[in-house]
Amino acid sequence: MQTFLGYKRPDGRVGIRNHVLILPASVCASDTARIVAGQVEGAVTFNNQNGCSQVAPDQQLTMDVMAGYAANPNVYGTVVISLGCENCQMDLVVEAIRQRTCKPMETFIIQQEGGTLKTIEKAVRAARAMQQEAGLIQREAFPLSELIVGTECGGSDPTSGLAANPLIGELSDRIVDAGGTAILSETTEFIGAEHILARRAATPQVRERILDIVHRYEKALRLVGEEVREGNPSPGNKAGGITTLEEKSLGCIHKGGHRPVMAVYDYAKQIDTRGLVIMDTPGNDPSSVAGMVAGGCQLVVFSTGRGTPTGNPIVPVIKVTGNRQTYAAMLDNMDFDASPVIYEPGCMDRLAGEFLDLAVATANGRKTKAEALGFTEMAIARVCNYV
Amino acid sequence: MSNAIIISPADDVAVAIEPIAAGEAVDYGPAQAEAFCAREDIPIYHKVAVRDLAAGQKICKYGEHIGEALYDIARGSHVHVHNVGSVREDLDNK
């Protein structure tokens, strides 16, 4: 049985990184969090653009991402920093995190501590102490069934649907067959193929949920005058050989592989089902990845045609392209070359094995290109303007 | 050396992985049973029919339907927006 080396968490989950997370509860705490993270070796943070002045459904998305990040098994413990007057109040954030995990947590409220400098001093000491304890956790061998792998595509070109997405689909199948979980994301990319995806639902309820998230997304976009089915595939898609919306979507949903869809999750909700699952995320890469990371995935595999650099603060993002020119030109950013799928008929099985080996090595601690470059860009989905 | 790729054995179309000129043999590797030639130029990453398709027939790629043939399409023809229609789900009657 294939295994990976991970960190066991007190809540029972298994991580593949051992980060201390400095979590800003709102945009007003984000620079303080950045300075704190900069003072503690190995601490991670992100620029939280949200956390205040949001309509209720959007605030919920932000809360779910914050709670999910703190609970993500790649995180040892979390130092939460809030300003004090934001809508995402510290007690709400703490409650949301505690509903998901019992891991170490410290909190600091800037307006109560007496400004940023006093907050920074206390938070740095707390984060440093947490980092010292985190160093004691040893990696142990776990079966692949403990892995939740997120799938994503961005900067696509015709090779994405031909090579990189089918290769990711093979990886999804292997993870699922080992008892683990693969997440298919990007609801906007399902549009046109939702009836095909719905046929793969394990139950009638899952089938309804697949159709519901697609239609809900279309309705939300219609509120601002967007009709996804019009003008799609785009003239650029058509010039590249894509004929219909169904065809475009099929190329994207290939990332999920061939197994039945066991469950559908709303954005950033904690994933607690094994097998292939769907999460309702935007096509926008950093916010889609953020939703899956909040859902608890430890690893993301990301296909690209043109080549994209984006990473994530707490989860390694493996970049794979089926475009051999892109692989050569963007070698600084690309982790895996899927172009043999196109140019060497019959190589898929071998290549999928090599790709799984890379995923396991990455789980074991090998850094992705985005990690080695320190790339941590992310975004949180929202449906409405700020209030 | 192949100049096309077929994704699923059930597919009605192969995808050109380099430009294929009219009259040139289409070669998508071991999955191909019979030799045939492109009836017209196939641009890179565009589709070529690997069997004769009747008007109204669903067209298979990725092992799934990507649309419907608007006219009879002969093997070796370019398969694209000029001869394929999208079959969209009727949202209002979901």
Short mmCIF file of C-alpha atoms in Angstrom, two decimals:
data_model
loop_
_atom_site.label_atom_id
_atom_site.label_comp_id
_atom_site.label_asym_id
_atom_site.label_seq_id
_atom_site.Cartn_x
_atom_site.Cartn_y
_atom_site.Cartn_z
CA MET A 1 0.00 0.00 0.00
CA GLN A 2 1.37 3.41 -1.02
CA THR A 3 1.83 5.84 1.87
CA PHE A 4 2.87 9.44 2.42
CA LEU A 5 4.58 11.11 5.36
CA GLY A 6 2.28 13.50 7.19
CA TYR A 7 1.66 15.29 10.46
CA LYS A 8 -1.09 13.91 12.70
CA ARG A 9 -3.28 16.66 14.19
CA PRO A 10 -5.14 16.53 17.52
CA ASP A 11 -8.46 16.67 15.63
CA GLY A 12 -7.53 13.43 13.84
CA ARG A 13 -6.71 14.90 10.45
CA VAL A 14 -3.33 14.59 8.70
CA GLY A 15 -1.36 17.49 7.24
CA ILE A 16 1.54 17.55 4.77
CA ARG A 17 2.93 20.91 5.92
CA ASN A 18 3.40 22.19 9.46
CA HIS A 19 2.59 25.89 9.27
CA VAL A 20 1.78 28.44 11.94
CA LEU A 21 -0.96 30.59 10.42
CA ILE A 22 -1.23 34.30 11.22
CA LEU A 23 -4.88 34.87 10.35
CA PRO A 24 -6.15 38.43 9.76
CA ALA A 25 -9.87 38.64 10.54
CA SER A 26 -10.30 41.57 8.17
CA VAL A 27 -8.53 43.83 5.74
CA CYS A 28 -7.75 46.21 8.63
CA ALA A 29 -5.69 43.53 10.39
CA SER A 30 -3.93 42.26 7.28
CA ASP A 31 -0.79 44.39 7.37
CA THR A 32 -0.33 43.75 11.08
CA ALA A 33 -0.60 40.02 10.32
CA ARG A 34 1.94 40.41 7.51
CA ILE A 35 4.46 42.06 9.84
CA VAL A 36 3.94 39.38 12.50
CA ALA A 37 4.43 36.58 9.98
CA GLY A 38 7.59 38.28 8.72
CA GLN A 39 9.08 38.11 12.23
CA VAL A 40 8.53 34.37 12.73
CA GLU A 41 10.41 31.89 10.58
CA GLY A 42 8.01 29.60 8.73
CA ALA A 43 4.84 31.47 9.71
CA VAL A 44 2.36 32.07 6.87
CA THR A 45 -0.37 34.63 6.31
CA PHE A 46 -2.39 36.21 3.52
CA ASN A 47 -3.92 39.53 2.66
CA ASN A 48 -7.57 39.25 3.71
CA GLN A 49 -9.37 41.76 1.54
CA ASN A 50 -12.69 41.04 3.25
CA GLY A 51 -14.02 40.61 6.80
CA CYS A 52 -16.01 43.82 7.00
CA SER A 53 -18.70 45.77 5.11
CA GLN A 54 -20.01 42.62 3.45
CA VAL A 55 -23.56 41.43 2.88
CA ALA A 56 -24.43 38.43 5.06
CA PRO A 57 -23.86 35.71 2.45
CA ASP A 58 -20.48 37.20 1.56
CA GLN A 59 -19.46 37.54 5.20
CA GLN A 60 -20.32 33.85 5.57
CA LEU A 61 -17.94 32.99 2.72
CA THR A 62 -15.19 34.97 4.46
CA MET A 63 -15.90 33.30 7.81
CA ASP A 64 -15.85 29.86 6.20
CA VAL A 65 -12.51 30.55 4.52
CA MET A 66 -10.96 31.83 7.77
CA ALA A 67 -12.26 28.88 9.80
CA GLY A 68 -11.28 26.43 7.08
CA TYR A 69 -7.77 27.81 6.81
CA ALA A 70 -7.23 27.52 10.56
CA ALA A 71 -8.63 23.98 10.48
CA ASN A 72 -6.70 22.89 7.38
CA PRO A 73 -4.47 20.02 8.50
CA ASN A 74 -1.39 21.68 6.96
CA VAL A 75 -1.68 24.21 9.81
CA TYR A 76 -0.22 23.37 13.24
CA GLY A 77 -1.87 26.30 15.00
CA THR A 78 -3.30 29.76 14.35
CA VAL A 79 -2.73 33.27 15.71
CA VAL A 80 -5.85 35.30 14.87
CA ILE A 81 -5.49 39.08 14.66
CA SER A 82 -8.53 41.34 14.34
CA LEU A 83 -8.91 45.09 14.44
CA GLY A 84 -11.84 45.02 16.87
CA CYS A 85 -14.71 46.81 15.13
CA GLU A 86 -14.99 44.71 11.97
CA ASN A 87 -18.10 42.65 11.19
CA CYS A 88 -16.10 39.43 11.50
CA GLN A 89 -15.84 39.88 15.28
CA MET A 90 -13.15 37.89 17.09
CA ASP A 91 -15.67 35.84 19.09
CA LEU A 92 -17.43 34.83 15.87
CA VAL A 93 -14.14 33.88 14.21
CA VAL A 94 -13.04 31.87 17.24
CA GLU A 95 -16.38 30.07 17.38
CA ALA A 96 -16.21 29.23 13.67
CA ILE A 97 -12.68 27.86 14.05
CA ARG A 98 -13.58 25.86 17.16
CA GLN A 99 -16.50 24.25 15.33
CA ARG A 100 -13.94 22.77 12.94
CA THR A 101 -10.85 22.05 15.02
CA CYS A 102 -9.32 21.86 18.52
CA LYS A 103 -5.80 22.85 17.35
CA PRO A 104 -3.72 25.54 19.15
CA MET A 105 -5.06 29.09 18.76
CA GLU A 106 -4.15 32.53 20.16
CA THR A 107 -6.06 35.75 19.55
CA PHE A 108 -5.17 39.47 19.59
CA ILE A 109 -7.48 42.45 19.02
CA ILE A 110 -5.56 45.53 17.84
CA GLN A 111 -7.93 48.11 19.34
CA GLN A 112 -7.78 46.34 22.74
CA GLU A 113 -4.02 45.79 22.72
CA GLY A 114 -3.42 49.51 22.19
CA GLY A 115 -2.42 49.70 18.53
CA THR A 116 -0.44 47.77 16.00
CA LEU A 117 3.01 47.82 17.65
CA LYS A 118 1.79 46.36 20.93
CA THR A 119 -0.24 43.79 19.01
CA ILE A 120 2.75 42.90 16.85
CA GLU A 121 4.98 42.33 19.91
CA LYS A 122 2.48 40.04 21.65
CA ALA A 123 1.48 38.20 18.49
CA VAL A 124 5.10 37.61 17.47
CA ARG A 125 5.85 36.10 20.90
CA ALA A 126 2.76 33.86 20.65
CA ALA A 127 3.53 32.79 17.09
CA ARG A 128 7.17 32.12 17.98
CA ALA A 129 6.16 29.91 20.90
CA MET A 130 3.74 28.05 18.63
CA GLN A 131 6.45 27.59 15.99
CA GLN A 132 8.80 26.11 18.61
CA GLU A 133 6.20 23.53 19.60
CA ALA A 134 5.32 22.80 15.97
CA GLY A 135 8.93 21.71 15.46
CA LEU A 136 8.38 18.73 17.75
CA ILE A 137 5.81 17.08 15.48
CA GLN A 138 7.36 14.23 13.49
CA ARG A 139 6.19 13.03 10.11
CA GLU A 140 4.62 9.55 10.15
CA ALA A 141 3.47 7.24 7.34
CA PHE A 142 -0.22 7.40 6.43
CA PRO A 143 -2.24 5.72 3.66
CA LEU A 144 -3.27 7.80 0.63
CA SER A 145 -6.85 7.55 1.91
CA GLU A 146 -5.96 10.46 4.25
CA LEU A 147 -5.39 12.77 1.28
CA ILE A 148 -7.86 15.32 -0.03
CA VAL A 149 -6.60 16.60 -3.39
CA GLY A 150 -8.05 19.73 -4.97
CA THR A 151 -8.08 20.11 -8.76
CA GLU A 152 -7.96 23.40 -10.63
CA CYS A 153 -7.31 24.72 -14.14
CA GLY A 154 -6.28 28.20 -15.20
CA GLY A 155 -4.70 29.95 -18.15
CA SER A 156 -6.05 27.06 -20.23
CA ASP A 157 -5.28 26.41 -23.90
CA PRO A 158 -6.24 23.52 -26.24
CA THR A 159 -3.65 21.24 -24.61
CA SER A 160 -5.42 21.54 -21.23
CA GLY A 161 -8.40 19.49 -22.39
CA LEU A 162 -6.18 17.09 -24.36
CA ALA A 163 -3.44 16.29 -21.87
CA ALA A 164 -3.19 18.09 -18.53
CA ASN A 165 -6.82 17.73 -17.43
CA PRO A 166 -7.09 14.04 -18.45
CA LEU A 167 -3.82 13.41 -16.55
CA ILE A 168 -5.23 15.13 -13.47
CA GLY A 169 -8.34 12.99 -13.95
CA GLU A 170 -6.18 9.86 -13.80
CA LEU A 171 -4.64 11.15 -10.56
CA SER A 172 -8.13 11.84 -9.17
CA ASP A 173 -9.12 8.25 -9.98
CA ARG A 174 -6.02 6.85 -8.28
CA ILE A 175 -6.55 8.95 -5.15
CA VAL A 176 -10.23 7.93 -5.01
CA ASP A 177 -9.40 4.25 -5.64
CA ALA A 178 -6.93 4.43 -2.72
CA GLY A 179 -9.79 5.58 -0.50
CA GLY A 180 -8.96 9.28 -0.59
CA THR A 181 -10.84 12.31 -1.84
CA ALA A 182 -10.56 14.36 -5.04
CA ILE A 183 -12.34 17.71 -5.43
CA LEU A 184 -13.68 18.94 -8.75
CA SER A 185 -14.13 22.73 -8.57
CA GLU A 186 -15.02 25.76 -10.72
CA THR A 187 -18.80 25.71 -11.18
CA THR A 188 -18.62 28.22 -14.04
CA GLU A 189 -16.68 25.61 -16.01
CA PHE A 190 -19.43 22.98 -15.57
CA ILE A 191 -21.98 25.12 -17.39
CA GLY A 192 -22.90 23.30 -20.60
CA ALA A 193 -21.86 19.90 -19.26
CA GLU A 194 -23.85 19.95 -16.02
CA HIS A 195 -26.26 17.32 -17.35
CA ILE A 196 -23.29 15.03 -18.08
CA LEU A 197 -21.82 15.64 -14.63
CA ALA A 198 -25.25 15.09 -13.11
CA ARG A 199 -25.40 11.61 -14.69
CA ARG A 200 -22.32 10.70 -12.67
CA ALA A 201 -23.97 11.58 -9.35
CA ALA A 202 -24.02 8.72 -6.84
CA THR A 203 -27.56 9.57 -5.65
CA PRO A 204 -30.56 11.57 -6.91
CA GLN A 205 -29.86 14.15 -4.16
CA VAL A 206 -26.32 14.70 -5.42
CA ARG A 207 -27.68 14.97 -8.96
CA GLU A 208 -30.07 17.74 -7.89
CA ARG A 209 -27.30 19.54 -6.02
CA ILE A 210 -25.06 19.55 -9.12
CA LEU A 211 -27.82 21.11 -11.23
CA ASP A 212 -28.69 23.52 -8.41
CA ILE A 213 -25.20 24.98 -7.97
CA VAL A 214 -24.90 25.53 -11.72
CA HIS A 215 -28.26 27.23 -12.01
CA ARG A 216 -27.68 29.26 -8.82
CA TYR A 217 -24.40 30.51 -10.24
CA GLU A 218 -26.00 31.44 -13.55
CA LYS A 219 -28.77 33.33 -11.73
CA ALA A 220 -26.24 35.26 -9.64
CA LEU A 221 -24.35 36.30 -12.76
CA ARG A 222 -27.61 37.26 -14.50
CA LEU A 223 -28.25 39.83 -11.76
CA VAL A 224 -25.41 41.86 -13.22
CA GLY A 225 -26.34 41.10 -16.82
CA GLU A 226 -23.95 38.23 -17.50
CA GLU A 227 -25.20 35.33 -19.62
CA VAL A 228 -22.56 32.62 -19.46
CA ARG A 229 -24.13 30.58 -22.26
CA GLU A 230 -24.03 33.51 -24.67
CA GLY A 231 -20.71 34.19 -26.31
CA ASN A 232 -19.27 30.98 -24.95
CA PRO A 233 -17.20 29.27 -26.28
CA SER A 234 -15.43 32.54 -26.98
CA PRO A 235 -14.09 33.46 -30.42
CA GLY A 236 -10.66 32.56 -29.06
CA ASN A 237 -11.90 29.14 -27.94
CA LYS A 238 -13.41 28.54 -31.39
CA ALA A 239 -10.22 29.59 -33.16
CA GLY A 240 -8.47 27.07 -30.91
CA GLY A 241 -10.79 24.28 -32.11
CA ILE A 242 -13.48 24.26 -29.39
CA THR A 243 -16.88 23.94 -31.12
CA THR A 244 -19.53 23.86 -28.37
CA LEU A 245 -19.94 24.82 -24.72
CA GLU A 246 -20.42 21.12 -23.90
CA GLU A 247 -17.04 20.36 -25.43
CA LYS A 248 -15.33 23.17 -23.52
CA SER A 249 -16.86 22.04 -20.23
CA LEU A 250 -15.98 18.39 -20.86
CA GLY A 251 -12.34 19.35 -21.21
CA CYS A 252 -12.51 21.02 -17.80
CA ILE A 253 -14.48 18.40 -15.87
CA HIS A 254 -12.00 15.74 -17.00
CA LYS A 255 -9.94 16.81 -13.98
CA GLY A 256 -12.36 14.94 -11.75
CA GLY A 257 -11.64 11.62 -13.42
CA HIS A 258 -14.23 8.93 -13.96
CA ARG A 259 -15.60 7.96 -10.55
CA PRO A 260 -19.15 8.72 -9.28
CA VAL A 261 -19.74 12.11 -7.64
CA MET A 262 -20.37 11.35 -3.96
CA ALA A 263 -21.24 14.81 -2.62
CA VAL A 264 -21.50 18.51 -3.48
CA TYR A 265 -20.15 21.15 -1.07
CA ASP A 266 -20.84 24.84 -0.92
CA TYR A 267 -17.83 27.14 -1.10
CA ALA A 268 -15.25 26.60 1.68
CA LYS A 269 -17.36 24.09 3.65
CA GLN A 270 -15.45 21.30 5.39
CA ILE A 271 -15.20 18.16 3.28
CA ASP A 272 -16.14 14.99 5.15
CA THR A 273 -16.86 12.55 2.30
CA ARG A 274 -14.42 10.22 0.58
CA GLY A 275 -14.37 9.68 -3.15
CA LEU A 276 -14.90 12.27 -5.89
CA VAL A 277 -16.70 15.38 -4.61
CA ILE A 278 -17.62 18.74 -6.13
CA MET A 279 -17.16 22.13 -4.52
CA ASP A 280 -19.07 25.18 -5.76
CA THR A 281 -16.23 27.61 -6.51
CA PRO A 282 -15.63 30.39 -9.04
CA GLY A 283 -13.53 29.94 -12.17
CA ASN A 284 -11.15 32.53 -10.69
CA ASP A 285 -8.13 30.45 -9.68
CA PRO A 286 -6.92 31.92 -6.36
CA SER A 287 -10.44 32.07 -4.89
CA SER A 288 -11.34 28.59 -6.16
CA VAL A 289 -8.16 27.15 -4.64
CA ALA A 290 -8.89 29.05 -1.40
CA GLY A 291 -12.34 27.43 -1.19
CA MET A 292 -10.87 23.94 -1.53
CA VAL A 293 -8.09 24.70 0.97
CA ALA A 294 -10.75 25.87 3.43
CA GLY A 295 -12.56 22.60 2.69
CA GLY A 296 -9.52 20.79 4.04
CA CYS A 297 -7.52 19.72 0.99
CA GLN A 298 -3.82 19.33 1.74
CA LEU A 299 -2.65 19.44 -1.90
CA VAL A 300 -3.81 21.08 -5.14
CA VAL A 301 -3.02 19.93 -8.67
CA PHE A 302 -3.41 22.74 -11.17
CA SER A 303 -3.41 22.41 -14.98
CA THR A 304 -2.43 25.28 -17.23
CA GLY A 305 -1.86 25.84 -20.91
CA ARG A 306 -0.32 29.29 -20.96
CA GLY A 307 1.46 28.83 -17.62
CA THR A 308 0.45 30.50 -14.34
CA PRO A 309 2.56 31.16 -11.23
CA THR A 310 -0.04 31.23 -8.42
CA GLY A 311 0.46 29.29 -5.20
CA ASN A 312 -1.32 29.29 -1.85
CA PRO A 313 -0.24 30.25 1.67
CA ILE A 314 -0.74 26.82 3.26
CA VAL A 315 -1.21 24.22 0.53
CA PRO A 316 1.33 23.19 -2.13
CA VAL A 317 0.02 23.78 -5.66
CA ILE A 318 1.48 21.45 -8.33
CA LYS A 319 1.50 23.04 -11.79
CA VAL A 320 1.09 20.72 -14.77
CA THR A 321 0.92 21.69 -18.44
CA GLY A 322 0.27 19.70 -21.62
CA ASN A 323 1.87 22.43 -23.72
CA ARG A 324 5.53 21.51 -24.27
CA GLN A 325 6.41 25.05 -25.36
CA THR A 326 4.93 26.40 -22.13
CA TYR A 327 6.73 23.77 -20.08
CA ALA A 328 10.05 24.85 -21.57
CA ALA A 329 9.32 28.59 -21.47
CA MET A 330 7.83 28.59 -17.95
CA LEU A 331 10.08 25.94 -16.37
CA ASP A 332 10.56 28.23 -13.36
CA ASN A 333 6.84 27.80 -12.61
CA MET A 334 5.91 24.37 -14.05
CA ASP A 335 6.21 21.20 -11.94
CA PHE A 336 5.18 18.53 -14.46
CA ASP A 337 5.19 18.07 -18.23
CA ALA A 338 2.00 16.34 -19.43
CA SER A 339 2.75 16.83 -23.14
CA PRO A 340 3.72 13.15 -23.67
CA VAL A 341 -0.04 12.43 -23.35
CA ILE A 342 -0.34 14.16 -26.73
CA TYR A 343 2.84 13.03 -28.47
CA GLU A 344 3.33 9.49 -27.15
CA PRO A 345 0.12 7.45 -27.63
CA GLY A 346 -0.39 4.90 -24.87
CA CYS A 347 1.81 6.64 -22.28
CA MET A 348 -1.03 7.79 -20.00
CA ASP A 349 -0.71 4.94 -17.52
CA ARG A 350 3.04 5.43 -17.06
CA LEU A 351 2.70 9.20 -16.90
CA ALA A 352 -0.13 9.00 -14.36
CA GLY A 353 2.12 6.83 -12.19
CA GLU A 354 4.91 9.42 -12.39
CA PHE A 355 2.44 12.20 -11.61
CA LEU A 356 1.15 10.32 -8.56
CA ASP A 357 4.77 9.84 -7.45
CA LEU A 358 5.28 13.61 -7.69
CA ALA A 359 2.11 14.21 -5.68
CA VAL A 360 3.31 11.82 -2.97
CA ALA A 361 6.81 13.35 -2.96
CA THR A 362 5.18 16.78 -2.60
CA ALA A 363 3.08 15.45 0.28
CA ASN A 364 6.28 14.10 1.85
CA GLY A 365 7.78 17.58 1.85
CA ARG A 366 9.25 18.21 -1.60
CA LYS A 367 8.53 21.84 -2.39
CA THR A 368 6.56 22.85 -5.48
CA LYS A 369 7.94 25.59 -7.71
CA ALA A 370 5.36 28.02 -6.29
CA GLU A 371 6.35 27.12 -2.72
CA ALA A 372 10.06 27.46 -3.42
CA LEU A 373 9.37 30.90 -4.90
CA GLY A 374 7.30 31.83 -1.83
CA PHE A 375 4.11 32.42 -3.80
CA THR A 376 1.05 32.75 -1.54
CA GLU A 377 -1.51 34.69 -3.55
CA MET A 378 -5.15 33.95 -2.75
CA ALA A 379 -8.60 35.50 -2.85
CA ILE A 380 -11.94 34.90 -1.16
CA ALA A 381 -15.03 34.47 -3.32
CA ARG A 382 -17.91 36.93 -2.99
CA VAL A 383 -21.14 37.55 -4.85
CA CYS A 384 -21.88 41.23 -4.11
CA ASN A 385 -20.14 44.59 -3.87
CA TYR A 386 -19.02 45.82 -0.45
CA VAL A 387 -21.66 47.65 1.55
CA MET B 1 4.62 9.88 -36.29
CA SER B 2 1.01 10.64 -35.29
CA ASN B 3 -0.54 13.92 -36.36
CA ALA B 4 -3.74 13.52 -34.32
CA ILE B 5 -4.95 12.13 -30.99
CA ILE B 6 -8.16 10.35 -30.03
CA ILE B 7 -9.16 10.79 -26.40
CA SER B 8 -11.68 8.01 -25.83
CA PRO B 9 -12.06 4.86 -27.98
CA ALA B 10 -15.76 5.70 -28.44
CA ASP B 11 -15.01 9.11 -29.93
CA ASP B 12 -16.24 10.10 -33.41
CA VAL B 13 -13.52 12.70 -33.77
CA ALA B 14 -9.75 12.90 -33.42
CA VAL B 15 -7.91 16.14 -32.61
CA ALA B 16 -5.09 17.34 -34.87
CA ILE B 17 -1.87 17.86 -32.91
CA GLU B 18 -0.27 19.55 -35.88
CA PRO B 19 -1.83 21.18 -38.96
CA ILE B 20 -3.07 18.46 -41.35
CA ALA B 21 -3.36 19.41 -45.03
CA ALA B 22 -6.19 18.22 -47.30
CA GLY B 23 -5.22 14.83 -48.78
CA GLU B 24 -2.74 14.05 -46.02
CA ALA B 25 -3.20 10.78 -44.07
CA VAL B 26 -4.73 11.21 -40.61
CA ASP B 27 -2.75 9.19 -38.05
CA TYR B 28 -3.94 8.95 -34.47
CA GLY B 29 -1.83 6.01 -33.45
CA PRO B 30 -2.54 2.48 -32.25
CA ALA B 31 -6.29 3.10 -31.73
CA GLN B 32 -6.75 3.64 -35.49
CA ALA B 33 -8.20 0.66 -37.39
CA GLU B 34 -8.21 1.96 -40.98
CA ALA B 35 -6.12 4.45 -42.90
CA PHE B 36 -7.91 7.53 -44.26
CA CYS B 37 -7.03 11.00 -45.44
CA ALA B 38 -8.16 14.48 -44.46
CA ARG B 39 -10.77 15.75 -46.93
CA GLU B 40 -9.87 19.34 -46.14
CA ASP B 41 -7.28 21.28 -44.15
CA ILE B 42 -7.53 20.58 -40.40
CA PRO B 43 -5.96 23.36 -38.27
CA ILE B 44 -3.93 22.34 -35.20
CA TYR B 45 -6.16 21.31 -32.21
CA HIS B 46 -9.25 21.18 -34.46
CA LYS B 47 -11.30 18.02 -34.92
CA VAL B 48 -11.45 15.55 -37.81
CA ALA B 49 -14.22 12.93 -38.24
CA VAL B 50 -12.88 9.37 -37.85
CA ARG B 51 -16.08 7.82 -39.25
CA ASP B 52 -19.02 8.91 -41.39
CA LEU B 53 -21.61 10.78 -39.31
CA ALA B 54 -25.26 11.23 -40.34
CA ALA B 55 -27.12 14.53 -39.98
CA GLY B 56 -28.79 14.67 -36.54
CA GLN B 57 -26.36 12.18 -35.03
CA LYS B 58 -24.80 13.01 -31.67
CA ILE B 59 -21.05 13.54 -31.91
CA CYS B 60 -18.86 11.89 -29.32
CA LYS B 61 -15.63 13.34 -27.85
CA TYR B 62 -14.23 12.57 -24.37
CA GLY B 63 -16.65 9.61 -24.56
CA GLU B 64 -19.55 12.11 -24.22
CA HIS B 65 -21.75 14.09 -26.58
CA ILE B 66 -20.35 17.47 -27.58
CA GLY B 67 -23.19 18.32 -30.00
CA GLU B 68 -25.15 17.16 -33.00
CA ALA B 69 -24.20 16.86 -36.68
CA LEU B 70 -26.07 19.56 -38.64
CA TYR B 71 -25.34 17.79 -41.97
CA ASP B 72 -23.91 14.45 -43.06
CA ILE B 73 -20.20 14.56 -42.19
CA ALA B 74 -17.85 12.26 -44.10
CA ARG B 75 -14.81 10.64 -42.50
CA GLY B 76 -11.80 12.93 -42.84
CA SER B 77 -13.89 16.12 -42.70
CA HIS B 78 -13.19 19.10 -40.47
CA VAL B 79 -15.72 18.96 -37.59
CA HIS B 80 -16.43 22.40 -36.17
CA VAL B 81 -19.03 25.18 -35.81
CA HIS B 82 -20.02 24.99 -39.51
CA ASN B 83 -21.36 21.44 -39.21
CA VAL B 84 -21.98 20.88 -35.48
CA GLY B 85 -24.75 22.34 -33.30
CA SER B 86 -24.82 22.63 -29.53
CA VAL B 87 -27.55 20.65 -27.75
CA ARG B 88 -28.25 22.74 -24.69
CA GLU B 89 -30.15 21.79 -21.63
CA ASP B 90 -33.42 23.69 -21.35
CA LEU B 91 -32.91 25.56 -18.08
CA ASP B 92 -36.49 26.70 -17.66
CA ASN B 93 -37.82 23.15 -17.87
CA LYS B 94 -35.27 21.66 -15.53
#
